[in-house]
XYZ file of N, CA and C in Angstrom:
756
model
N 1.936 12.704 -49.810
C 3.034 12.932 -50.334
C 4.161 12.351 -49.734
N 5.069 11.921 -50.522
C 6.124 11.016 -49.960
C 7.225 12.092 -49.316
N 8.040 11.446 -48.408
C 8.767 12.076 -47.353
C 10.379 11.699 -47.692
N 11.084 12.631 -47.712
C 12.715 12.245 -47.595
C 12.990 12.743 -46.147
N 14.070 11.882 -45.711
C 14.568 12.225 -44.233
C 15.154 13.674 -44.261
N 15.510 14.341 -45.041
C 15.838 15.761 -45.284
C 14.796 16.709 -44.947
N 13.580 16.189 -45.327
C 12.423 17.467 -45.303
C 12.193 18.061 -44.131
N 12.496 17.430 -42.915
C 12.084 18.051 -41.749
C 12.948 19.270 -41.683
N 14.063 19.299 -42.290
C 15.130 20.442 -42.253
C 14.981 21.328 -43.457
N 14.017 21.271 -44.095
C 13.806 22.296 -45.527
C 13.713 23.572 -45.097
N 13.091 23.947 -43.968
C 12.798 25.390 -43.788
C 14.268 25.978 -43.334
N 15.281 25.269 -43.121
C 16.629 25.676 -42.636
C 17.566 26.032 -43.891
N 17.147 25.644 -45.057
C 17.876 25.834 -46.330
C 18.012 27.297 -46.679
N 18.977 28.073 -47.065
C 19.096 29.268 -47.095
C 19.876 29.680 -48.341
N 19.433 31.105 -48.600
C 20.013 31.555 -49.817
C 21.487 31.885 -49.679
N 22.557 31.514 -50.618
C 23.803 31.713 -50.402
C 24.402 32.248 -51.860
N 24.994 33.257 -51.863
C 25.566 33.658 -53.112
C 26.941 32.955 -53.367
N 26.998 32.495 -54.464
C 28.226 31.566 -55.169
C 28.943 32.383 -55.967
N 28.353 33.042 -56.896
C 28.980 33.928 -58.046
C 27.779 34.621 -58.965
N 28.065 35.489 -59.629
C 27.096 36.329 -60.402
C 27.587 36.270 -61.908
N 26.566 36.348 -62.720
C 26.604 36.260 -64.087
C 25.205 36.266 -64.709
N 25.060 37.487 -65.253
C 23.593 37.691 -65.928
C 23.265 36.841 -67.273
N 24.474 36.244 -67.444
C 24.311 35.369 -68.755
C 23.614 33.753 -68.255
N 23.943 33.714 -67.137
C 23.647 32.145 -66.994
C 21.974 31.993 -66.555
N 21.729 30.768 -67.096
C 20.109 30.506 -66.950
C 20.096 28.992 -66.370
N 18.709 28.802 -65.736
C 18.365 27.455 -65.053
C 17.361 27.335 -66.129
N 17.277 25.927 -66.025
C 16.010 25.176 -66.485
C 15.669 24.068 -65.906
N 14.409 23.830 -65.363
C 14.000 22.918 -64.494
C 13.089 22.252 -65.323
N 13.474 20.905 -65.688
C 12.443 19.985 -66.391
C 12.186 18.770 -65.376
N 10.897 18.820 -64.951
C 10.397 17.724 -63.786
C 9.205 16.753 -64.563
N 9.538 15.676 -64.056
C 8.330 14.499 -64.219
C 7.871 13.797 -62.848
N 6.717 13.622 -62.755
C 6.148 12.900 -61.642
C 5.035 12.057 -61.953
N 5.240 10.811 -61.273
C 4.299 9.746 -61.291
C 3.398 9.670 -60.282
N 3.351 10.683 -59.474
C 2.363 10.841 -58.153
C 1.150 11.601 -58.933
N -0.003 10.762 -59.070
C -1.243 11.183 -59.714
C -1.539 12.593 -58.870
N -1.546 12.315 -57.727
C -2.013 13.676 -56.896
C -1.505 15.016 -57.292
N -0.466 15.110 -57.871
C 0.155 16.147 -58.174
C -0.329 16.634 -59.641
N -1.019 16.042 -60.356
C -1.560 16.654 -61.616
C -2.531 17.622 -61.253
N -2.244 18.833 -62.123
C -3.210 19.891 -62.027
C -2.732 20.980 -61.168
N -1.763 20.462 -59.979
C -1.140 21.184 -58.848
C -0.248 22.321 -59.435
N -0.025 23.405 -58.572
C 0.976 24.667 -58.844
C 2.165 24.089 -58.002
N 3.214 23.919 -58.489
C 4.531 23.772 -57.730
C 5.334 25.172 -57.801
N 6.111 25.381 -56.685
C 6.909 26.756 -56.415
C 8.277 26.398 -56.112
N 9.096 27.183 -56.640
C 10.646 27.112 -56.193
C 10.583 28.288 -55.190
N 10.774 28.198 -53.988
C 10.908 28.942 -53.092
C 12.191 29.046 -52.224
N 12.946 30.418 -52.044
C 13.997 30.644 -51.369
C 13.918 31.281 -50.040
N 14.535 31.395 -49.074
C 14.498 32.051 -47.814
C 15.240 33.442 -47.802
N 14.332 34.457 -47.665
C 15.209 35.592 -47.866
C 14.505 36.445 -46.322
N 15.543 36.929 -45.791
C 14.998 37.626 -44.483
C 13.932 36.934 -43.574
N 13.864 35.707 -43.498
C 13.341 34.868 -42.766
C 11.957 34.659 -43.301
N 11.779 35.023 -44.596
C 10.449 34.757 -45.274
C 10.698 33.793 -46.443
N 9.926 32.682 -46.892
C 9.920 32.088 -48.069
C 9.327 32.839 -49.139
N 10.363 33.104 -50.268
C 9.679 33.921 -51.368
C 9.922 32.951 -52.778
N 8.903 33.038 -53.575
C 8.570 32.456 -54.600
C 9.643 32.964 -55.719
N 10.434 32.037 -56.230
C 11.204 32.435 -57.378
C 10.618 32.157 -58.630
N 9.806 31.090 -58.721
C 9.480 30.498 -59.993
C 8.177 29.678 -59.636
N 7.351 29.423 -60.664
C 6.264 28.303 -60.486
C 5.865 27.684 -61.870
N 5.335 26.747 -61.672
C 4.809 25.904 -62.863
C 3.659 24.944 -62.246
N 2.472 24.744 -63.515
C 1.617 23.615 -63.176
C 2.013 22.351 -63.564
N 1.749 21.417 -62.858
C 2.016 20.009 -63.314
C 1.038 19.634 -64.343
N 1.236 19.141 -65.556
C 0.123 18.667 -66.512
C 0.589 17.480 -67.090
N -0.047 16.361 -66.910
C 0.031 14.910 -67.291
C 1.238 14.595 -66.697
N 1.674 14.927 -65.481
C 2.717 14.531 -64.926
C 4.352 15.170 -65.258
N 4.151 16.248 -66.027
C 5.228 16.996 -66.482
C 5.097 18.526 -65.951
N 6.290 19.250 -65.618
C 6.281 20.722 -65.387
C 7.548 21.210 -65.877
N 7.785 22.441 -65.924
C 8.938 22.989 -66.521
C 9.155 24.615 -66.120
N 10.341 24.921 -65.689
C 10.542 26.215 -65.065
C 11.711 26.717 -65.824
N 12.143 27.854 -66.095
C 13.308 28.421 -66.469
C 13.270 29.978 -66.309
N 14.668 30.365 -66.287
C 14.948 31.960 -66.110
C 16.245 32.169 -65.813
N 16.686 33.411 -65.618
C 18.088 33.908 -65.500
C 18.365 33.491 -63.921
N 19.693 33.154 -63.744
C 20.093 32.987 -62.651
C 21.375 33.643 -62.144
N 21.088 34.782 -61.479
C 22.291 35.758 -61.209
C 23.162 35.049 -60.170
N 22.937 34.311 -59.284
C 23.858 33.702 -57.999
C 23.251 32.340 -57.985
N 24.009 31.304 -57.710
C 23.717 29.891 -57.216
C 22.851 30.024 -55.709
N 21.739 29.580 -55.472
C 21.285 29.512 -54.339
C 20.402 28.156 -54.039
N 20.136 27.966 -52.900
C 19.407 26.907 -52.412
C 17.985 27.056 -52.728
N 16.904 26.311 -53.052
C 15.883 26.613 -53.320
C 15.000 25.348 -52.818
N 13.877 25.590 -52.347
C 12.854 24.107 -52.048
C 11.724 24.354 -53.167
N 11.452 23.158 -53.596
C 10.204 22.831 -54.382
C 9.041 22.602 -53.442
N 8.180 23.400 -53.700
C 6.971 23.341 -52.835
C 5.793 23.035 -53.578
N 4.913 22.489 -53.045
C 3.406 22.476 -53.380
C 2.349 22.886 -52.382
N 1.737 23.997 -52.541
C 1.325 24.997 -51.627
C 2.187 25.045 -50.289
N 1.926 24.785 -49.104
C 2.761 25.146 -47.974
C 3.678 23.860 -47.700
N 3.584 22.868 -48.415
C 4.502 21.861 -48.223
C 5.925 21.774 -48.819
N 6.779 21.595 -48.393
C 8.174 21.561 -48.941
C 8.367 20.071 -49.334
N 8.848 19.846 -50.685
C 8.659 18.473 -51.226
C 10.345 18.134 -51.351
N 11.105 18.921 -51.756
C 12.395 18.574 -51.823
C 13.230 19.701 -52.186
N 14.494 19.741 -51.739
C 15.470 20.777 -51.926
C 16.373 20.554 -53.230
N 16.741 21.795 -53.642
C 17.356 22.015 -55.115
C 18.348 23.068 -54.967
N 19.438 22.989 -55.974
C 20.237 23.814 -56.039
C 20.119 24.692 -57.476
N 19.361 25.780 -57.319
C 19.347 26.806 -58.447
C 20.511 27.323 -59.169
N 20.872 26.530 -60.435
C 22.222 26.986 -60.854
C 22.354 26.941 -62.250
N 23.281 27.318 -63.021
C 23.380 27.440 -64.432
C 23.156 25.973 -65.159
N 22.369 25.773 -66.027
C 22.338 24.645 -66.473
C 20.785 23.866 -66.278
N 20.697 22.513 -66.974
C 19.372 22.025 -66.948
C 19.419 20.926 -66.123
N 18.185 21.034 -64.966
C 18.087 20.372 -63.797
C 16.768 19.271 -64.004
N 17.000 18.174 -63.881
C 15.970 17.139 -64.249
C 15.865 16.596 -63.083
N 14.290 16.963 -62.672
C 13.731 16.402 -61.524
C 12.840 15.279 -61.666
N 12.776 14.365 -60.860
C 11.914 13.332 -60.829
C 11.201 13.022 -59.541
N 10.003 12.993 -59.468
C 9.266 12.391 -58.327
C 8.532 11.372 -58.333
N 8.610 10.280 -57.467
C 7.786 9.345 -57.595
C 7.377 8.635 -55.963
N 6.573 7.827 -55.938
C 6.205 7.336 -54.509
C 7.367 6.735 -53.555
N 8.462 6.474 -54.505
C 9.371 5.903 -53.820
C 10.862 6.656 -53.807
N 10.620 7.799 -54.618
C 12.195 8.447 -54.603
C 11.841 9.773 -55.128
N 12.712 10.730 -54.646
C 12.871 12.165 -55.058
C 14.393 12.481 -55.423
N 14.312 12.793 -56.901
C 15.977 12.988 -57.151
C 15.844 14.592 -58.234
N 17.236 14.808 -58.144
C 17.540 16.051 -59.099
C 18.842 15.759 -59.494
N 19.155 15.855 -60.984
C 20.349 15.684 -61.509
C 20.483 16.654 -62.693
N 21.743 16.766 -63.277
C 21.851 17.385 -64.552
C 22.872 18.592 -64.376
N 23.106 19.052 -63.112
C 23.894 20.203 -62.844
C 25.027 19.710 -61.734
N 26.214 20.003 -61.715
C 27.333 19.676 -60.555
C 26.843 19.780 -59.176
N 26.156 20.769 -58.488
C 25.820 20.681 -57.258
C 24.318 19.891 -56.981
N 23.486 19.832 -57.801
C 22.519 19.033 -57.728
C 23.017 17.330 -57.629
N 23.800 17.124 -58.473
C 24.189 15.721 -58.721
C 25.163 15.334 -57.257
N 25.636 16.379 -56.758
C 26.667 15.979 -55.669
C 25.639 16.034 -54.449
N 24.596 16.853 -54.371
C 23.400 17.076 -53.264
C 22.890 15.671 -53.279
N 22.172 15.317 -54.531
C 21.467 13.836 -54.347
C 22.356 12.577 -54.176
N 23.451 12.602 -54.541
C 24.513 11.516 -54.090
C 24.618 11.383 -52.767
N 24.601 12.669 -51.905
C 24.836 12.601 -50.529
C 23.530 12.368 -49.834
N 22.444 12.646 -50.292
C 21.214 12.298 -49.721
C 21.064 10.654 -49.787
N 21.115 10.332 -51.219
C 21.069 8.931 -51.434
C 21.987 7.988 -50.474
N 23.356 8.251 -50.143
C 23.889 7.560 -49.308
C 23.775 7.784 -48.011
N 23.362 9.007 -47.500
C 23.065 9.075 -45.983
C 21.708 8.390 -45.892
N 20.828 8.305 -46.566
C 19.601 7.687 -46.645
C 19.740 6.097 -46.472
N 20.582 5.701 -47.320
C 20.963 4.357 -47.282
C 21.655 3.941 -45.859
N 22.434 4.684 -45.100
C 23.077 4.273 -43.976
C 22.000 4.322 -42.877
N 20.984 5.264 -42.832
C 19.979 5.365 -41.904
C 19.034 4.023 -42.105
N 18.742 3.879 -43.323
C 17.925 2.453 -43.519
C 18.989 1.240 -42.764
N 20.195 1.195 -42.905
C 20.780 0.111 -42.366
C 20.774 0.229 -40.945
N 20.714 1.344 -40.408
C 20.789 1.336 -38.768
C 19.366 0.997 -38.532
N 17.997 1.482 -39.303
C 16.927 0.860 -38.912
C 16.476 -0.341 -39.023
N 17.170 -0.986 -39.898
C 17.437 -2.574 -40.083
C 17.678 -3.450 -39.062
N 18.708 -2.901 -38.033
C 19.195 -3.403 -37.089
C 18.042 -4.148 -35.994
N 17.175 -3.419 -35.886
C 16.193 -4.025 -35.004
C 15.274 -5.316 -35.633
N 15.154 -5.198 -36.933
C 14.384 -6.254 -37.422
C 15.469 -7.518 -37.560
N 16.814 -7.291 -37.773
C 17.592 -7.983 -37.786
C 17.698 -8.743 -36.480
N 17.710 -7.992 -35.416
C 17.819 -8.586 -34.164
C 16.799 -9.668 -33.820
N 15.516 -9.348 -34.333
C 14.434 -9.991 -34.016
C 14.769 -11.489 -34.853
N 15.051 -11.295 -36.187
C 15.230 -12.445 -36.896
C 16.092 -13.653 -36.450
N 17.313 -12.746 -35.693
C 18.632 -13.807 -35.158
C 17.790 -14.274 -34.037
N 17.012 -13.713 -33.277
C 16.496 -14.478 -32.101
C 15.539 -15.595 -32.195
N 14.570 -15.293 -33.267
C 13.748 -16.273 -33.657
C 14.288 -17.471 -34.236
N 15.767 -17.355 -34.688
C 16.398 -18.380 -35.340
C 17.090 -18.946 -34.196
N 17.059 -18.879 -33.080
C 17.616 -19.454 -31.617
C 18.856 -18.751 -31.341
N 19.411 -17.668 -31.728
C 20.470 -17.027 -31.231
C 20.149 -16.399 -29.709
N 21.266 -16.516 -29.050
C 21.005 -15.958 -27.525
C 20.660 -14.404 -27.498
N 19.751 -13.854 -26.907
C 19.426 -12.579 -27.115
C 20.381 -11.499 -26.775
N 20.998 -11.756 -25.288
C 22.230 -10.679 -24.970
C 23.372 -10.742 -26.063
N 23.698 -12.010 -26.455
C 25.102 -11.874 -27.485
C 24.406 -11.216 -28.662
N 23.182 -11.420 -29.190
C 22.721 -10.680 -30.291
C 22.766 -9.303 -30.016
N 22.333 -8.879 -29.128
C 22.154 -7.351 -28.943
C 23.490 -6.743 -28.429
N 24.562 -7.293 -28.176
C 25.993 -6.948 -27.833
C 26.239 -6.837 -29.430
N 26.191 -7.753 -30.102
C 26.647 -7.659 -31.439
C 26.386 -6.606 -32.280
N 24.853 -6.384 -32.155
C 24.467 -5.545 -33.227
C 24.476 -4.013 -32.585
N 24.622 -4.034 -31.318
C 24.960 -2.522 -30.664
C 26.268 -2.168 -31.322
N 27.322 -3.022 -31.275
C 28.583 -2.560 -31.818
C 28.505 -2.291 -33.471
N 27.426 -2.990 -34.052
C 27.278 -2.531 -35.625
C 26.754 -1.402 -35.836
N 25.580 -1.145 -34.816
C 25.052 0.354 -34.915
C 25.997 1.358 -34.605
N 26.737 1.269 -33.769
C 27.708 2.340 -33.324
C 28.383 2.592 -34.409
N 28.944 1.456 -35.159
C 29.909 1.520 -36.341
C 29.299 2.374 -37.703
N 27.929 2.035 -37.740
C 27.293 2.724 -38.725
C 27.099 4.125 -38.329
N 26.646 4.606 -37.256
C 26.233 5.701 -36.806
C 27.493 6.754 -37.011
N 28.673 5.921 -36.394
C 30.106 6.749 -36.757
C 30.358 6.944 -38.005
N 30.123 6.042 -38.978
C 30.428 6.149 -40.536
C 29.411 7.295 -41.052
N 28.018 7.241 -40.668
C 27.279 8.069 -41.102
C 27.680 9.681 -40.643
N 28.178 9.771 -39.441
C 28.593 11.192 -38.990
C 29.615 11.503 -39.531
N 30.767 10.868 -39.622
C 31.926 11.072 -40.372
C 31.482 11.576 -41.976
N 30.558 10.801 -42.484
C 30.201 11.058 -43.996
C 29.791 12.452 -43.954
N 28.749 12.915 -43.159
C 28.163 14.048 -43.208
C 29.073 15.281 -42.715
N 29.986 14.929 -41.926
C 31.116 15.916 -41.438
C 31.981 16.281 -42.635
N 32.402 15.179 -43.285
C 33.394 15.410 -44.552
C 32.769 15.943 -45.852
N 31.329 15.756 -45.889
C 30.974 16.461 -46.857
C 30.677 17.752 -46.512
N 30.281 18.237 -45.321
C 30.351 19.702 -45.156
C 31.776 20.462 -45.376
N 32.596 19.878 -44.805
C 34.076 20.146 -45.108
C 34.270 20.518 -46.487
N 34.142 19.461 -47.059
C 34.277 19.464 -48.738
C 33.701 20.396 -49.547
N 32.414 20.970 -49.112
C 31.567 21.813 -49.697
C 31.538 23.163 -48.891
N 32.317 23.536 -47.885
C 32.133 24.545 -47.090
C 32.316 25.731 -47.839
N 32.861 25.907 -49.145
C 32.862 27.132 -49.754
C 31.635 27.189 -50.846
N 30.808 26.457 -51.128
C 29.571 26.708 -51.908
C 28.326 26.304 -51.000
N 27.237 26.290 -51.737
C 25.987 26.707 -50.872
C 25.674 25.243 -50.249
N 26.079 24.238 -50.620
C 25.987 22.862 -49.941
C 26.393 22.735 -48.553
N 27.528 23.080 -48.159
C 28.362 22.868 -46.932
C 27.286 23.492 -45.806
N 26.931 24.862 -45.958
C 26.178 25.542 -44.911
C 24.816 24.789 -44.738
N 24.293 24.509 -45.871
C 22.718 23.887 -45.857
C 22.943 22.306 -45.225
N 23.750 21.589 -45.287
C 23.940 20.624 -44.952
C 24.328 20.537 -43.361
N 25.216 21.612 -43.112
C 25.629 21.958 -41.663
C 24.110 22.157 -40.911
N 23.247 23.041 -41.450
C 22.231 23.341 -40.575
C 21.195 22.178 -40.652
N 20.975 21.214 -41.670
C 20.483 20.164 -41.390
C 21.025 19.206 -40.352
N 22.046 19.017 -40.255
C 22.943 18.250 -39.029
C 22.462 18.932 -37.694
N 22.547 20.268 -37.704
C 22.210 20.973 -36.224
C 20.938 20.605 -36.148
N 19.990 20.647 -37.055
C 18.517 20.601 -36.706
C 18.025 19.305 -36.055
N 18.880 18.398 -36.152
C 18.618 17.054 -35.600
C 19.097 16.955 -34.001
N 19.641 18.225 -33.571
C 19.888 18.225 -32.158
C 18.651 18.715 -31.501
N 18.463 18.152 -30.218
C 17.316 18.788 -29.210
C 17.100 20.251 -29.253
N 18.353 20.879 -29.127
C 18.820 22.144 -28.914
C 20.083 22.605 -29.096
N 20.336 23.716 -29.600
C 21.675 24.317 -30.115
C 22.892 23.990 -29.058
N 23.773 23.003 -29.238
C 24.963 22.729 -28.436
C 26.177 22.442 -29.504
N 27.241 22.751 -28.827
C 28.508 22.483 -29.318
C 28.949 21.073 -29.192
N 28.947 20.353 -30.270
C 29.467 18.980 -30.163
C 30.955 18.820 -30.920
N 31.405 17.666 -30.466
C 32.748 17.427 -31.141
C 32.727 17.494 -32.674
N 31.745 16.961 -33.185
C 31.711 17.047 -34.635
C 31.571 18.724 -35.271
N 30.687 19.338 -34.660
C 30.540 20.887 -34.987
C 31.876 21.457 -34.642
N 32.671 21.068 -33.587
C 33.805 22.024 -33.482
C 34.752 21.512 -34.223
N 34.766 20.252 -34.837
C 35.854 19.806 -35.971
C 35.512 20.674 -37.211
N 34.284 20.691 -37.669
C 33.827 21.534 -38.768
C 34.434 22.906 -38.589
N 33.953 23.707 -37.450
C 34.239 24.873 -37.426
C 35.664 25.210 -37.452
N 36.391 24.489 -36.998
C 38.011 24.506 -36.708
C 38.649 24.837 -38.065
N 38.193 24.421 -39.219
C 38.872 24.427 -40.373
C 37.979 25.318 -41.568
N 36.769 25.730 -40.699
C 35.799 26.526 -41.956
C 36.310 27.566 -42.392
N 36.124 27.996 -43.547
C 36.559 29.448 -44.202
C 35.605 30.407 -43.414
N 36.227 31.654 -43.697
C 35.681 32.794 -42.890
C 34.119 32.997 -43.359
N 33.975 32.774 -44.838
C 32.535 33.086 -45.400
C 31.535 32.033 -44.789
N 31.784 30.899 -44.507
C 31.222 29.979 -44.124
C 30.874 30.292 -42.384
N 31.778 30.673 -41.763
C 31.749 30.989 -40.235
C 30.699 32.432 -40.352
N 30.641 33.298 -41.268
C 29.868 34.382 -41.269
C 28.428 34.290 -41.887
N 28.286 33.045 -42.273
C 26.549 32.819 -42.616
C 25.664 33.135 -41.548
N 24.655 33.954 -41.817
C 23.934 34.343 -40.744
C 23.196 33.311 -39.949
N 22.731 32.317 -40.823
C 21.861 31.020 -39.888
C 22.920 30.232 -38.900
N 24.235 30.272 -39.569
C 25.170 29.558 -38.818
C 25.757 30.361 -37.602
N 25.901 31.648 -37.963
C 26.368 32.420 -36.902
C 25.124 32.350 -35.523
N 23.944 32.528 -36.050
C 22.875 32.306 -35.145
C 23.038 31.181 -34.219
N 23.287 30.114 -34.937
C 23.197 28.689 -34.157
C 24.343 28.722 -33.280
N 25.593 29.063 -33.728
C 26.710 28.942 -33.021
C 26.586 30.040 -31.719
N 26.141 31.038 -31.997
C 25.966 32.015 -30.670
C 24.948 31.354 -29.716
N 23.703 30.552 -30.076
C 22.773 29.999 -29.112
C 23.571 28.793 -28.516
N 24.374 28.233 -29.358
C 24.928 26.962 -28.801
C 25.986 27.346 -27.735
N 26.545 28.441 -27.938
C 27.845 28.557 -26.893
C 26.715 29.084 -25.509
N 25.884 29.976 -25.831
C 25.031 30.239 -24.778
C 24.607 29.083 -23.734
N 23.857 28.093 -24.576
C 23.556 26.863 -24.076
C 24.712 26.127 -23.388
N 25.761 26.053 -23.837
C 27.073 25.500 -23.479
C 27.430 25.997 -21.829
N 27.254 27.436 -21.854
C 27.718 28.191 -20.631
C 26.544 27.590 -19.474
N 25.210 27.741 -20.067
C 24.091 27.436 -19.121
C 24.468 26.093 -18.558
N 24.842 25.107 -19.327
C 24.654 23.692 -18.961
C 26.040 23.499 -17.913
N 27.138 24.409 -18.376
C 28.199 24.242 -17.340
C 27.755 24.884 -16.104
N 27.189 25.997 -15.839
C 26.641 26.456 -14.750
C 25.808 25.702 -13.973
N 24.877 24.595 -14.700
C 24.325 23.813 -14.102
C 24.802 22.753 -13.455
N 25.734 22.203 -14.192
C 26.440 21.459 -13.746
C 27.400 21.775 -12.615
N 27.900 23.121 -12.390
C 28.664 23.601 -11.288
C 27.673 23.571 -9.959
N 26.433 24.192 -10.404
C 25.388 24.332 -8.880
C 25.094 22.783 -8.350
N 24.923 22.012 -9.161
C 24.665 20.551 -8.859
C 25.842 19.843 -8.311
N 27.050 20.376 -8.580
C 28.108 19.655 -8.106
C 28.475 20.319 -6.766
N 28.052 21.631 -6.582
C 28.326 22.447 -5.409
C 27.381 21.842 -4.268
N 26.111 21.651 -4.637
C 25.042 21.128 -3.987
C 25.134 19.775 -3.335
N 25.932 18.959 -4.298
C 26.104 17.446 -3.908
C 27.347 17.660 -2.910
N 28.297 18.292 -2.955
C 29.314 18.362 -2.102
C 29.030 19.117 -0.795
N 27.828 20.204 -0.672
C 27.452 20.673 0.678
C 26.510 19.481 1.302
N 25.846 18.635 0.719
C 25.176 17.758 1.166
C 26.036 16.453 1.862
N 26.985 16.243 0.991
C 27.832 15.433 1.731
C 28.691 15.630 3.017
N 29.159 17.089 3.014
C 29.655 17.577 4.086
C 29.011 17.412 5.354
N 27.335 17.917 5.096
C 26.602 18.243 6.328
C 26.070 16.790 6.851
N 26.409 15.789 6.027
C 25.971 14.279 6.661
C 26.861 14.061 7.898
N 26.281 13.394 8.946
C 26.939 13.104 10.168
C 27.765 11.904 9.992
């Protein structure tokens, strides 16, 4: 099964209420060119109280599948095959067109799905540019360029790309902090950290975030652990600093 860079964070996508209306309905129309999916059952699952709950399901027949039903609230869901998360979707009013191939995963047709996959596409493109720098360095050196000069040049280029990607992610979260996309992408960003900590990027986002964003359960849990870890890091730093000071003072 093909992978998307966001797949590693799919278990973090959460149920978020946006509005309610019994008259609203979703329709998922899917097509797949991946032959291994034929005859398989696909499920739309959402996270409720720490458990993945199936919202809908469909069998893939000759590369096509379809699901539909009422949508009382906009929610983030994940398209699953068995226990494997394939791709995130926003379940919302309207027709959602899903396409699955060996090279691309996409969902379009509704406002938030269009916005989500535009974000994913641009973020993935920036990641590919960053990954390409190592190959670019090798080509330049083979063409006779000085290794040290090339390394310095591409290091600056890499830093600029990383900053561009981080700013893009941050601005996307800020622009969508009052709908389901903001908290979900925030948790995606946080999942790339080795452990919960408060970074300047996270602090900037939280500084202007609305109350509903801050009260999201997963975000509250992350921030609580991050602040605890920051206190532990600061205490550890002070202990090491005091130990270094004592050692210096005891030297003859």
